[in-house]
Each structure stands twice: as C-alpha cells, then as structure tokens.
Amino acid sequence: MQMLAATVSKHPEITSKQMTFEILVKDIFDNAKLDNTLTPTDNKFVLGLLNDFENGSWRFDKFQNYIWDNIKETALSHSERKALIDKGEGSVLTQAAKKLRLVEGEKAFGRGSEIAEIVLYGIMKDYYSALPIVPKIFYKQNVKDEAKGSDSVHIVVESDDKFSLWFGESKFYSSIEDARLDKIVESVNDSISLDKIKKENSIITNLSDINDFDKVSPELRAKIKVSLSQEESIDNLKPILNIPILLLYECKQTKSQTTLTDEYKNDIINTYKDRATAYFKKQIEKCKGIHLYEKINFHIILFPVADKKKIVDTFILKAKAHRE
C-alpha cells in the first residue's frame, strides 16, 4: 500500500506517540489533488486521520476518551484549570461540562458541533504543537449561542522569536458530499475577512491566558501582542495565518468495516484525495477575492467515524452525568 509522503517540513515532526489516531495522510495538497487546473494550491495542505478497530468494531470508546481528555482546554480558561488543579479530575470535568452548549434534538442545527471543536483542539495540540490561546467554548458566555468567530484560536511557537497564528474551523457532518462543503467554505471565507481577523486578534490580546504559557518567552509574548494590535496592518499577518479545517464525518466505508485492512486504508486515502480536491475547488472560487488569499495557509483535516448519532448521544449523556 502506498501512502502519501510527509513533506510538510514547516511544521514540527510528529511521532506516533503524540497522536492517538493513525496519521494516514500528511502532505501538501499538490501531491493529493485530482484537478491540476486549481490555483493557488501551494498554500494548501491535507491531513487525514483514522481510528482503528477492536473485536470487529470501530473503537467508539477510544474516540470518546479523546474527546474527554481534551475537553478541559476547550471549555475552561488557563486560570480556571489552575484553580481546579487540586480538586481532582471529576471537578474539572464537571466545570467543563457546564460550559457546553449541548445542542439536543435529533435534527437540531449544530448537533455535535461541540465534539468537532474539541477534536480540533486535540489535533491542534497533538499534531501542530499549538497553544490554546482562546478556549472557544469558555469564551461563549451564552451556552445556547452558536459559534462566534473561529472555532479555535491557537498560536504555534515556531522558534524563540517566531510564531504562527491559527484560526480553526470545524464541522461534524453525517456525510461530506459536495453540497455539504458549501457551509464550511462560507465559514472560512468569513473567518479571513478583515473584521473577523481583527476581532480574533483583539480577543487574544485582551485575554490573560497568553501570559501564562511557559513556552512563550516574555520577548515573544510582547512581539505577539504588538503584531496582533489593532494598529497593525492585517496584511503583515497573512503570511503567518493558518486556517485548519476539520471535517469530522460519518463514513459508510468505516461503518461497514470490521478490521483495519490495507484495502480499507487505500479506499479512505482515495476518499481524502477526492474530498480535499472538491473542498479546495469550492474554497478557491469563493475566497480568491480576499486580499492576499495566496499568502494564507489552509489545512484540510479529514476524519471519518462510524456512527455520528451514537457518538453524539453518548457524549451528551456523559456531559449531563458530569453536570449532575
């Protein structure tokens, strides 16, 4: 079986111990695209993840554990986590669960969106070595409100004096046919507008969490704040701006599979190529009018699951249990 080669050298090297799930694809989009007419493409990347199987079934428990292992950083601020450090894991999860919107109802809009946000946070931390500067679930003060701005905001420390800025988008879909891609393209287009970038920058610089990360030196912290200040031109930020786009989706192949075979992996790789091409074709058409669009880096992250309803129902039940 031939996998796509790992060629994205601009990001930290990843070992299997850092990622809970198998990295099936990590490559520049030019090595995966099925349409050679698309341009620009050298600012686009593809990451494909895969859960495994046990005893003839997709590993739901492993996936659920990943959600709850990462929920603290998405729902609680750094200062809140520090305040609860001596009160045990149960207290931390209880407080985190209270922050969730918990969209309920079988056909409710946004059902499962919290899960996609949490999984994206985990991937950002584990794969990109990112710091969760703005815990978005914590920031949404009205628990019934839909996402405001990007679904995640991170900073990656590239070196002692360099950083990159990451505004994430995430969706949990029952499928990722072409028609389902339009909504996330709209979200991405909105997130890289002038007003939205300035708003996110303002949130970052006004939160105290940025002062609490040991990996950020005082000198780099000062540089980040200056770079993100409202007086600075957004044009200067676009070369260090990254948009990770998580598409968590129910997959028929995964739902019917019982074993992690090479044939299944090859099928999933072909799906990654097809969906990445379809997505970026739509994004280029929609977003190409954004000033300096070609300078912004975009990362599509594809993650198939076996049963969306089962995942969401289990998550909601567990969240309610923690609240009570």
Short mmCIF file of C-alpha atoms in Angstrom, two decimals:
data_model
loop_
_atom_site.label_atom_id
_atom_site.label_comp_id
_atom_site.label_asym_id
_atom_site.label_seq_id
_atom_site.Cartn_x
_atom_site.Cartn_y
_atom_site.Cartn_z
CA MET A 1 0.00 0.00 0.00
CA GLN A 2 1.38 3.38 -1.00
CA MET A 3 0.80 6.25 1.41
CA LEU A 4 1.24 9.93 0.68
CA ALA A 5 4.65 11.12 1.79
CA ALA A 6 5.17 13.50 4.67
CA THR A 7 6.55 16.63 3.02
CA VAL A 8 5.24 19.49 5.17
CA SER A 9 8.56 20.35 6.77
CA LYS A 10 7.42 23.74 8.05
CA HIS A 11 5.60 22.09 10.97
CA PRO A 12 7.02 20.10 13.92
CA GLU A 13 7.95 16.49 13.33
CA ILE A 14 5.28 14.16 14.68
CA THR A 15 5.79 10.78 16.31
CA SER A 16 3.16 8.10 16.71
CA LYS A 17 3.28 8.56 20.48
CA GLN A 18 2.00 12.12 20.15
CA MET A 19 -1.10 11.24 18.15
CA THR A 20 -3.86 8.99 19.44
CA PHE A 21 -5.07 8.19 15.93
CA GLU A 22 -3.21 6.95 12.86
CA ILE A 23 -1.97 9.65 10.50
CA LEU A 24 -2.92 8.16 7.16
CA VAL A 25 -2.09 11.22 5.04
CA LYS A 26 0.04 14.27 5.74
CA ASP A 27 1.07 16.12 2.63
CA ILE A 28 0.96 19.25 0.55
CA PHE A 29 -2.24 19.49 -1.46
CA ASP A 30 -0.30 19.45 -4.75
CA ASN A 31 0.59 15.80 -4.08
CA ALA A 32 -3.03 14.82 -3.40
CA LYS A 33 -5.16 16.96 -5.74
CA LEU A 34 -7.14 15.38 -8.56
CA ASP A 35 -7.56 18.62 -10.53
CA ASN A 36 -4.42 20.24 -11.92
CA THR A 37 -6.26 23.38 -13.02
CA LEU A 38 -6.69 24.66 -9.46
CA THR A 39 -4.63 27.65 -8.36
CA PRO A 40 -3.27 28.77 -5.95
CA THR A 41 -2.53 25.42 -4.30
CA ASP A 42 0.96 25.74 -2.81
CA ASN A 43 -0.58 27.25 0.34
CA LYS A 44 -2.79 24.23 1.00
CA PHE A 45 -2.23 21.00 2.96
CA VAL A 46 -4.05 17.74 3.63
CA LEU A 47 -4.11 15.79 6.90
CA GLY A 48 -6.05 12.52 7.07
CA LEU A 49 -6.62 10.73 10.39
CA LEU A 50 -8.04 7.29 11.10
CA ASN A 51 -9.32 5.49 14.17
CA ASP A 52 -8.85 1.71 14.37
CA PHE A 53 -10.97 -1.35 15.18
CA GLU A 54 -11.14 -3.85 18.00
CA ASN A 55 -13.07 -7.11 18.26
CA GLY A 56 -14.84 -6.42 14.96
CA SER A 57 -16.00 -2.88 15.81
CA TRP A 58 -14.85 0.69 15.30
CA ARG A 59 -13.31 1.90 18.58
CA PHE A 60 -16.01 4.22 19.95
CA ASP A 61 -14.54 4.22 23.47
CA LYS A 62 -11.16 5.35 22.19
CA PHE A 63 -12.79 8.23 20.32
CA GLN A 64 -14.96 9.23 23.30
CA ASN A 65 -11.93 9.15 25.59
CA TYR A 66 -10.12 11.51 23.23
CA ILE A 67 -12.99 13.97 23.49
CA TRP A 68 -12.99 13.95 27.27
CA ASP A 69 -9.20 14.03 27.51
CA ASN A 70 -9.26 17.33 25.62
CA ILE A 71 -12.45 18.95 26.86
CA LYS A 72 -10.72 20.87 29.65
CA GLU A 73 -8.69 23.02 27.28
CA THR A 74 -11.69 23.89 25.13
CA ALA A 75 -14.15 24.72 27.90
CA LEU A 76 -12.00 26.19 30.68
CA SER A 77 -9.56 29.06 30.68
CA HIS A 78 -5.98 28.52 31.81
CA SER A 79 -6.69 30.28 35.10
CA GLU A 80 -9.79 28.13 35.72
CA ARG A 81 -7.81 24.93 35.14
CA LYS A 82 -5.12 26.12 37.56
CA ALA A 83 -7.74 26.94 40.21
CA LEU A 84 -9.14 23.40 39.97
CA ILE A 85 -5.82 21.58 39.88
CA ASP A 86 -6.08 20.35 43.49
CA LYS A 87 -9.76 19.36 43.29
CA GLY A 88 -9.41 16.27 41.15
CA GLU A 89 -10.31 15.28 37.61
CA GLY A 90 -14.01 14.97 38.43
CA SER A 91 -14.32 18.62 39.45
CA VAL A 92 -12.51 19.76 36.33
CA LEU A 93 -14.78 17.74 34.04
CA THR A 94 -17.89 18.92 35.90
CA GLN A 95 -16.94 22.55 35.37
CA ALA A 96 -16.03 21.88 31.75
CA ALA A 97 -19.36 20.12 31.09
CA LYS A 98 -21.25 23.14 32.47
CA LYS A 99 -19.73 25.29 29.71
CA LEU A 100 -21.04 23.12 26.88
CA ARG A 101 -23.97 24.18 24.70
CA LEU A 102 -25.18 20.56 24.35
CA VAL A 103 -27.28 21.04 21.24
CA GLU A 104 -30.02 18.41 21.55
CA GLY A 105 -32.80 17.05 19.37
CA GLU A 106 -32.31 14.60 16.52
CA LYS A 107 -32.48 17.28 13.83
CA ALA A 108 -31.24 20.26 15.82
CA PHE A 109 -28.96 22.66 13.98
CA GLY A 110 -25.34 22.33 15.12
CA ARG A 111 -25.84 18.97 16.87
CA GLY A 112 -22.38 17.57 17.53
CA SER A 113 -20.61 20.86 16.87
CA GLU A 114 -19.06 20.82 20.36
CA ILE A 115 -17.44 17.47 19.56
CA ALA A 116 -15.85 18.78 16.37
CA GLU A 117 -14.47 21.80 18.24
CA ILE A 118 -12.99 19.59 20.96
CA VAL A 119 -11.44 17.14 18.49
CA LEU A 120 -9.90 20.03 16.56
CA TYR A 121 -8.36 21.32 19.79
CA GLY A 122 -6.84 17.91 20.43
CA ILE A 123 -5.41 17.70 16.93
CA MET A 124 -4.00 21.22 17.16
CA LYS A 125 -2.27 20.35 20.41
CA ASP A 126 -1.03 16.88 19.45
CA TYR A 127 -0.15 17.34 15.78
CA TYR A 128 0.74 21.01 15.42
CA SER A 129 2.11 21.55 18.97
CA ALA A 130 -0.22 24.52 19.28
CA LEU A 131 -1.02 26.52 22.39
CA PRO A 132 -4.78 27.00 23.04
CA ILE A 133 -4.72 30.76 23.49
CA VAL A 134 -8.50 31.22 23.26
CA PRO A 135 -10.62 28.36 24.65
CA LYS A 136 -13.69 28.99 22.49
CA ILE A 137 -16.29 27.06 24.47
CA PHE A 138 -15.20 29.03 27.54
CA TYR A 139 -15.47 32.27 25.59
CA LYS A 140 -19.08 31.63 24.53
CA GLN A 141 -20.77 33.07 27.60
CA ASN A 142 -24.27 32.19 26.40
CA VAL A 143 -24.32 28.36 26.35
CA LYS A 144 -27.16 28.37 23.81
CA ASP A 145 -25.31 30.63 21.40
CA GLU A 146 -23.78 29.29 18.22
CA ALA A 147 -20.08 29.69 17.49
CA LYS A 148 -18.82 33.25 17.32
CA GLY A 149 -15.88 33.68 15.01
CA SER A 150 -13.44 30.82 14.52
CA ASP A 151 -14.00 27.51 16.31
CA SER A 152 -10.47 27.56 17.68
CA VAL A 153 -7.68 30.10 18.04
CA HIS A 154 -4.14 28.88 18.60
CA ILE A 155 -0.58 30.09 18.43
CA VAL A 156 2.28 27.84 17.34
CA VAL A 157 5.73 28.83 18.59
CA GLU A 158 7.96 28.27 15.56
CA SER A 159 11.21 29.42 17.23
CA ASP A 160 12.38 31.73 20.01
CA ASP A 161 11.27 34.78 18.05
CA LYS A 162 8.75 33.45 15.52
CA PHE A 163 5.13 32.36 15.81
CA SER A 164 2.22 31.45 13.57
CA LEU A 165 -1.46 32.21 14.12
CA TRP A 166 -4.18 29.56 13.66
CA PHE A 167 -7.92 30.22 13.30
CA GLY A 168 -9.68 26.87 13.12
CA GLU A 169 -12.99 25.82 11.57
CA SER A 170 -14.70 22.52 12.40
CA LYS A 171 -17.82 20.62 11.33
CA PHE A 172 -19.35 17.27 12.26
CA TYR A 173 -21.34 16.02 9.26
CA SER A 174 -23.42 12.95 8.50
CA SER A 175 -21.66 12.95 5.11
CA ILE A 176 -19.28 15.14 3.14
CA GLU A 177 -20.90 15.18 -0.28
CA ASP A 178 -20.26 18.30 -2.39
CA ALA A 179 -23.40 20.09 -1.15
CA ARG A 180 -22.24 19.76 2.47
CA LEU A 181 -18.97 21.56 1.77
CA ASP A 182 -20.56 24.92 0.95
CA LYS A 183 -21.29 25.83 4.57
CA ILE A 184 -17.72 25.40 5.74
CA VAL A 185 -16.44 27.31 2.71
CA GLU A 186 -18.72 30.16 3.78
CA SER A 187 -17.36 29.95 7.33
CA VAL A 188 -13.75 30.02 6.13
CA ASN A 189 -14.43 32.96 3.83
CA ASP A 190 -15.98 34.83 6.74
CA SER A 191 -13.13 33.97 9.12
CA ILE A 192 -10.47 35.55 6.89
CA SER A 193 -12.36 38.78 6.36
CA LEU A 194 -10.75 41.93 7.72
CA ASP A 195 -13.30 42.45 10.52
CA LYS A 196 -13.15 38.85 11.76
CA ILE A 197 -9.34 38.71 11.88
CA LYS A 198 -9.21 41.97 13.81
CA LYS A 199 -11.88 40.70 16.21
CA GLU A 200 -9.98 37.48 16.93
CA ASN A 201 -6.75 39.41 17.42
CA SER A 202 -8.48 41.66 19.92
CA ILE A 203 -9.74 38.65 21.88
CA ILE A 204 -6.25 37.14 22.04
CA THR A 205 -4.54 40.28 23.26
CA ASN A 206 -7.25 41.01 25.85
CA LEU A 207 -7.15 37.56 27.47
CA SER A 208 -4.71 36.93 30.30
CA ASP A 209 -4.08 33.32 29.21
CA ILE A 210 -1.38 34.41 26.81
CA ASN A 211 0.71 35.49 29.81
CA ASP A 212 0.55 32.04 31.45
CA PHE A 213 2.21 29.78 28.89
CA ASP A 214 5.76 28.75 29.76
CA LYS A 215 6.62 28.05 26.10
CA VAL A 216 6.11 31.71 25.24
CA SER A 217 9.07 33.83 26.30
CA PRO A 218 8.41 37.37 27.54
CA GLU A 219 10.06 38.69 24.37
CA LEU A 220 7.89 36.60 22.05
CA ARG A 221 4.81 37.41 24.11
CA ALA A 222 5.47 41.10 23.60
CA LYS A 223 6.04 40.53 19.87
CA ILE A 224 2.73 38.62 19.58
CA LYS A 225 0.82 41.43 21.28
CA VAL A 226 2.37 44.07 19.04
CA SER A 227 1.75 42.01 15.90
CA LEU A 228 -1.91 41.48 16.83
CA SER A 229 -2.62 45.03 17.94
CA GLN A 230 -5.42 46.88 16.19
CA GLU A 231 -2.92 49.43 14.86
CA GLU A 232 -1.00 46.83 12.84
CA SER A 233 -1.96 46.08 9.25
CA ILE A 234 -3.62 42.68 8.79
CA ASP A 235 -1.58 42.35 5.59
CA ASN A 236 1.51 41.69 7.72
CA LEU A 237 -0.21 38.79 9.50
CA LYS A 238 -1.48 36.88 6.48
CA PRO A 239 1.83 35.09 5.73
CA ILE A 240 1.75 33.59 9.25
CA LEU A 241 -2.02 32.94 9.30
CA ASN A 242 -3.15 29.31 9.09
CA ILE A 243 -6.71 28.03 8.77
CA PRO A 244 -7.09 24.38 9.89
CA ILE A 245 -10.42 22.98 8.67
CA LEU A 246 -11.63 19.83 10.41
CA LEU A 247 -14.23 17.76 8.60
CA LEU A 248 -15.36 15.08 11.03
CA TYR A 249 -17.84 12.94 9.15
CA GLU A 250 -19.83 9.73 9.17
CA CYS A 251 -18.39 7.35 6.59
CA LYS A 252 -20.22 4.40 5.01
CA GLN A 253 -16.96 2.52 4.46
CA THR A 254 -15.99 2.95 8.10
CA LYS A 255 -19.47 1.99 9.33
CA SER A 256 -19.41 -1.32 7.46
CA GLN A 257 -15.79 -2.16 8.23
CA THR A 258 -14.74 -4.61 10.96
CA THR A 259 -10.93 -4.69 10.56
CA LEU A 260 -8.21 -2.18 9.74
CA THR A 261 -7.10 -3.61 6.38
CA ASP A 262 -4.81 -2.21 3.67
CA GLU A 263 -7.72 -2.25 1.22
CA TYR A 264 -9.82 -0.13 3.58
CA LYS A 265 -6.94 2.31 4.12
CA ASN A 266 -6.45 2.71 0.37
CA ASP A 267 -10.17 3.38 -0.06
CA ILE A 268 -10.04 6.05 2.64
CA ILE A 269 -6.94 7.65 1.07
CA ASN A 270 -8.79 7.90 -2.24
CA THR A 271 -11.71 9.50 -0.41
CA TYR A 272 -9.34 12.02 1.21
CA LYS A 273 -7.96 13.00 -2.20
CA ASP A 274 -11.41 13.34 -3.74
CA ARG A 275 -12.90 15.36 -0.88
CA ALA A 276 -9.85 17.59 -0.46
CA THR A 277 -9.97 18.40 -4.18
CA ALA A 278 -13.71 19.10 -4.08
CA TYR A 279 -13.35 21.28 -0.98
CA PHE A 280 -10.44 23.39 -2.19
CA LYS A 281 -12.05 23.85 -5.60
CA LYS A 282 -15.04 25.45 -3.86
CA GLN A 283 -12.86 27.44 -1.47
CA ILE A 284 -10.66 28.90 -4.21
CA GLU A 285 -13.73 30.03 -6.15
CA LYS A 286 -15.33 31.59 -3.06
CA CYS A 287 -12.28 33.10 -1.36
CA LYS A 288 -9.95 34.11 -4.19
CA GLY A 289 -11.16 37.70 -3.95
CA ILE A 290 -9.79 38.04 -0.39
CA HIS A 291 -6.72 40.30 -0.44
CA LEU A 292 -3.50 38.22 -0.14
CA TYR A 293 -5.51 34.98 -0.16
CA GLU A 294 -2.50 33.21 -1.66
CA LYS A 295 -0.39 34.10 1.42
CA ILE A 296 -2.69 32.36 3.93
CA ASN A 297 -2.09 28.65 4.65
CA PHE A 298 -5.08 26.30 4.65
CA HIS A 299 -5.08 22.79 6.15
CA ILE A 300 -7.97 20.42 5.48
CA ILE A 301 -8.21 17.72 8.17
CA LEU A 302 -10.38 14.70 7.31
CA PHE A 303 -11.53 12.25 9.98
CA PRO A 304 -14.12 9.53 9.22
CA VAL A 305 -16.24 7.99 12.00
CA ALA A 306 -18.59 5.01 12.04
CA ASP A 307 -21.78 6.46 13.57
CA LYS A 308 -22.35 10.16 14.25
CA LYS A 309 -25.59 9.65 16.20
CA LYS A 310 -24.02 7.13 18.58
CA ILE A 311 -21.05 9.44 19.22
CA VAL A 312 -23.24 12.49 19.87
CA ASP A 313 -25.78 10.65 22.03
CA THR A 314 -23.04 9.12 24.19
CA PHE A 315 -21.30 12.46 24.55
CA ILE A 316 -24.50 14.26 25.63
CA LEU A 317 -25.36 11.57 28.19
CA LYS A 318 -21.88 11.72 29.69
CA ALA A 319 -21.90 15.53 29.77
CA LYS A 320 -25.24 15.54 31.58
CA ALA A 321 -23.91 13.00 34.08
CA HIS A 322 -20.92 15.23 34.83
CA ARG A 323 -23.18 18.25 35.27
CA GLU A 324 -25.28 16.42 37.81
#
